[in-house]
Tab-separated table of C-alpha atoms in Angstrom:
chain	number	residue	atom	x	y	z
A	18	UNK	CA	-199.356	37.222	78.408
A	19	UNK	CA	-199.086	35.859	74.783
A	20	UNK	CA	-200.873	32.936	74.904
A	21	UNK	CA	-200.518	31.243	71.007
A	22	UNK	CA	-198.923	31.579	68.273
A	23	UNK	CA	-200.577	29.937	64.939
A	24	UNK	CA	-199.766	29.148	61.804
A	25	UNK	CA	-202.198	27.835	59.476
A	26	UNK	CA	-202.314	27.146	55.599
A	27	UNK	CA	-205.545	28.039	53.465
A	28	UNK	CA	-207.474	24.970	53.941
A	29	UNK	CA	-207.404	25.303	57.982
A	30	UNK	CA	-204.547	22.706	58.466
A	31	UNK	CA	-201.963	24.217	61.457
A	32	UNK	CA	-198.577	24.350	60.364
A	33	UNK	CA	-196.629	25.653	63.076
A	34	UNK	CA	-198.405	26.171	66.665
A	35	UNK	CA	-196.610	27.500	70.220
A	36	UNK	CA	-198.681	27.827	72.892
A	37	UNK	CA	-197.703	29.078	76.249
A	38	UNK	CA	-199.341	28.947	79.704
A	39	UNK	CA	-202.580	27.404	77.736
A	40	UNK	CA	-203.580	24.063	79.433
A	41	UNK	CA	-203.770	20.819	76.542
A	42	UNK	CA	-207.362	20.600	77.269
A	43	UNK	CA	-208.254	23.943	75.549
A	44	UNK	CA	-205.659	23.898	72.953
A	45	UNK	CA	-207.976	21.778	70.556
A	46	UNK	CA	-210.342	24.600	72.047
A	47	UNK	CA	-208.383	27.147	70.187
A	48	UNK	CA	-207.303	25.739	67.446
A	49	UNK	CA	-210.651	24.454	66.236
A	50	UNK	CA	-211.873	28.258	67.252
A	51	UNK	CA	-208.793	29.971	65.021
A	52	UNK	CA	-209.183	27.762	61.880
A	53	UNK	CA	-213.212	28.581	61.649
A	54	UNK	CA	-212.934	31.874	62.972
A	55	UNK	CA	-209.976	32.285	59.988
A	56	UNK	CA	-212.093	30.569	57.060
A	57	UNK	CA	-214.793	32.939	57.558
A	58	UNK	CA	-213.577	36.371	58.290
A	59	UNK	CA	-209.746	35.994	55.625
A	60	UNK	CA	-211.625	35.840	52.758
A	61	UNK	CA	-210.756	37.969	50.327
A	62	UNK	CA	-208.822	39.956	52.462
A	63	UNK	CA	-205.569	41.561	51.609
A	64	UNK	CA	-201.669	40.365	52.573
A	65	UNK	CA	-201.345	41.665	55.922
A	66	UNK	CA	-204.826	43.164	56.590
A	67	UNK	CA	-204.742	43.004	60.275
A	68	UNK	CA	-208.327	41.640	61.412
A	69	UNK	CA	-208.916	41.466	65.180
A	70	UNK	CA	-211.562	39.582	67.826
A	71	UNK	CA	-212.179	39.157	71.171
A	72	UNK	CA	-213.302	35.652	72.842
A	73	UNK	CA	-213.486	34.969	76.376
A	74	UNK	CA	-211.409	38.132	77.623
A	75	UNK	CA	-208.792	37.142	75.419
A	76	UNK	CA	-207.597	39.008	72.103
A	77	UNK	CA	-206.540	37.403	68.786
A	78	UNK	CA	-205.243	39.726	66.043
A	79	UNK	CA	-204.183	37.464	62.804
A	80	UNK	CA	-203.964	38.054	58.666
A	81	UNK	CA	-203.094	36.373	56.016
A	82	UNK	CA	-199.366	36.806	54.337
A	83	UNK	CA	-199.155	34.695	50.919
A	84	UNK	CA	-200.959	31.150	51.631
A	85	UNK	CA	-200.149	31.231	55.076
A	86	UNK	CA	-202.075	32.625	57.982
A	87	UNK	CA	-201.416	33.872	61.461
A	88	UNK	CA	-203.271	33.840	64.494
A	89	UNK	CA	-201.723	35.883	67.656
A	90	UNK	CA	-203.400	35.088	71.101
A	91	UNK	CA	-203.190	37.408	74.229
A	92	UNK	CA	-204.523	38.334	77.360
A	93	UNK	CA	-203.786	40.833	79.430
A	94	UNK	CA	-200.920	43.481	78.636
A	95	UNK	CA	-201.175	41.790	75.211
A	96	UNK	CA	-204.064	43.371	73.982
A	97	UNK	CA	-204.967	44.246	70.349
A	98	UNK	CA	-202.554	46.782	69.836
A	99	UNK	CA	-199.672	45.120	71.390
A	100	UNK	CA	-200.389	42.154	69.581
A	101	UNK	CA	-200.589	43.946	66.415
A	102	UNK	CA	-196.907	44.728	66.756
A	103	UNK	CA	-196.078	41.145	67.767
A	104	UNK	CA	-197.517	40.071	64.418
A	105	UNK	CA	-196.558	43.112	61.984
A	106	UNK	CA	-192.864	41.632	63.396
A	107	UNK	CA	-193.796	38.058	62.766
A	108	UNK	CA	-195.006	39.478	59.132
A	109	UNK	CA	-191.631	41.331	58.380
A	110	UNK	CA	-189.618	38.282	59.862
A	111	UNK	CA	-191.312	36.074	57.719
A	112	UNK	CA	-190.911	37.897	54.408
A	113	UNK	CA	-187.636	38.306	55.356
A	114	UNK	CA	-186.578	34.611	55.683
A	115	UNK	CA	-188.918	34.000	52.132
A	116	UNK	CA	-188.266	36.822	50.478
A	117	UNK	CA	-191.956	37.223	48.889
A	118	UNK	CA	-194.986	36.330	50.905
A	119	UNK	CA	-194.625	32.534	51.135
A	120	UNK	CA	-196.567	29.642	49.598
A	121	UNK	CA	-197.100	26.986	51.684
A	122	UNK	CA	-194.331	24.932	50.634
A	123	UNK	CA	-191.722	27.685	51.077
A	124	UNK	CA	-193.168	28.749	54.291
A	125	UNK	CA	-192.199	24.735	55.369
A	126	UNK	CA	-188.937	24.713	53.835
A	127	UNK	CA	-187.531	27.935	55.671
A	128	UNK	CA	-189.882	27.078	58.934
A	129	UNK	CA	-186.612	26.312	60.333
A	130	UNK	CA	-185.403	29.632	60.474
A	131	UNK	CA	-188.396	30.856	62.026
A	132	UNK	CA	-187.676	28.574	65.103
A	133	UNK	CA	-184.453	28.891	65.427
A	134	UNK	CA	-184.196	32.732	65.547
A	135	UNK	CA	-186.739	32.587	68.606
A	136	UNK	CA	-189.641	34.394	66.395
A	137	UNK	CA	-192.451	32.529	68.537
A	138	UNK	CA	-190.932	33.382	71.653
A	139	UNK	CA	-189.427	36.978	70.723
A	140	UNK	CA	-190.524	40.078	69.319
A	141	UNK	CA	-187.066	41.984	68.881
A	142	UNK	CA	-187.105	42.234	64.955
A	143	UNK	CA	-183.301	42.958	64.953
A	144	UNK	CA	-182.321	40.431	66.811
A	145	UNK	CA	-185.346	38.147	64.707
A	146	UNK	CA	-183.340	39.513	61.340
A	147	UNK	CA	-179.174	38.859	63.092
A	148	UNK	CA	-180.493	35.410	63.882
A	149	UNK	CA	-182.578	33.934	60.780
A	150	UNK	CA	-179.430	34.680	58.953
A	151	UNK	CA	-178.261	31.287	60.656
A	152	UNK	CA	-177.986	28.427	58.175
A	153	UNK	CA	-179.189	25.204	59.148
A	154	UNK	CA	-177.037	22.093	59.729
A	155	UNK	CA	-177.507	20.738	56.616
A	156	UNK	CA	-176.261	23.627	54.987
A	157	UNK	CA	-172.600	23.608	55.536
């Protein structure tokens, strides 16, 4: 099951966040636990180097693309290597829809996208790439 989806900026504030099947109780659990585990280990460390951990029988795989990084959360079937295609889609998505790896700023102006093509929920990059060509409301 993919449990989280994260999006966090370089100082450790969470820009985007889905979680699914986690109870509220833990998510401050796991985002507290993503942001530290993030400032210490993406240091220095290359647009989409894939680092991966393991914490209580669950697996997080996440990098850093521009100023942005991502955290992907599984258990189960979703184990490293699945969930290091869910996020190498998430990556191409995402430079996609910005064109460049993203600064924070763009990464919140074309968030919209993002959410409306169904990139937290799927991991069909063809279908990702058909649907981020949408153009928001504002935009007619």
């Amino acid at each position: 099951m993919l449990l989280a989806v994260l999006f966090a900026n370089s100082e450790g504030n969470i820009l985007v966040e889905r979680f699914n099947g986690v109870p509220a109780e833990e998510r401050l659990h796991w985002r507290f636990f993503l942001v530290k585990l993030g400032s210490e280990k993406l240091k220095g460390v290359k647009n989409e180097e894939l680092l991966v951990a393991c914490h209580k029988s669950v697996y997080i795989v996440y990098t850093k693309l521009g100023d942005v990084s991502i955290y992907v959360v599984g258990k189960d079937e979703y184990d490293e290597l699945s969930l290091s295609e869910a996020i190498f889609v998430i990556t191409s998505a995402l430079k996609d829809v910005c064109g460049k790896p993203p600064t924070e700023r763009l990464f919140l102006d074309k968030h919209f996208h993002l959410i409306l093509s169904g990139l937290l929920e799927n991991i069909d990059k063809d279908r990702i790439k058909r649907l981020v060509r949408l153009k928001p409301p504002t935009d007619f």
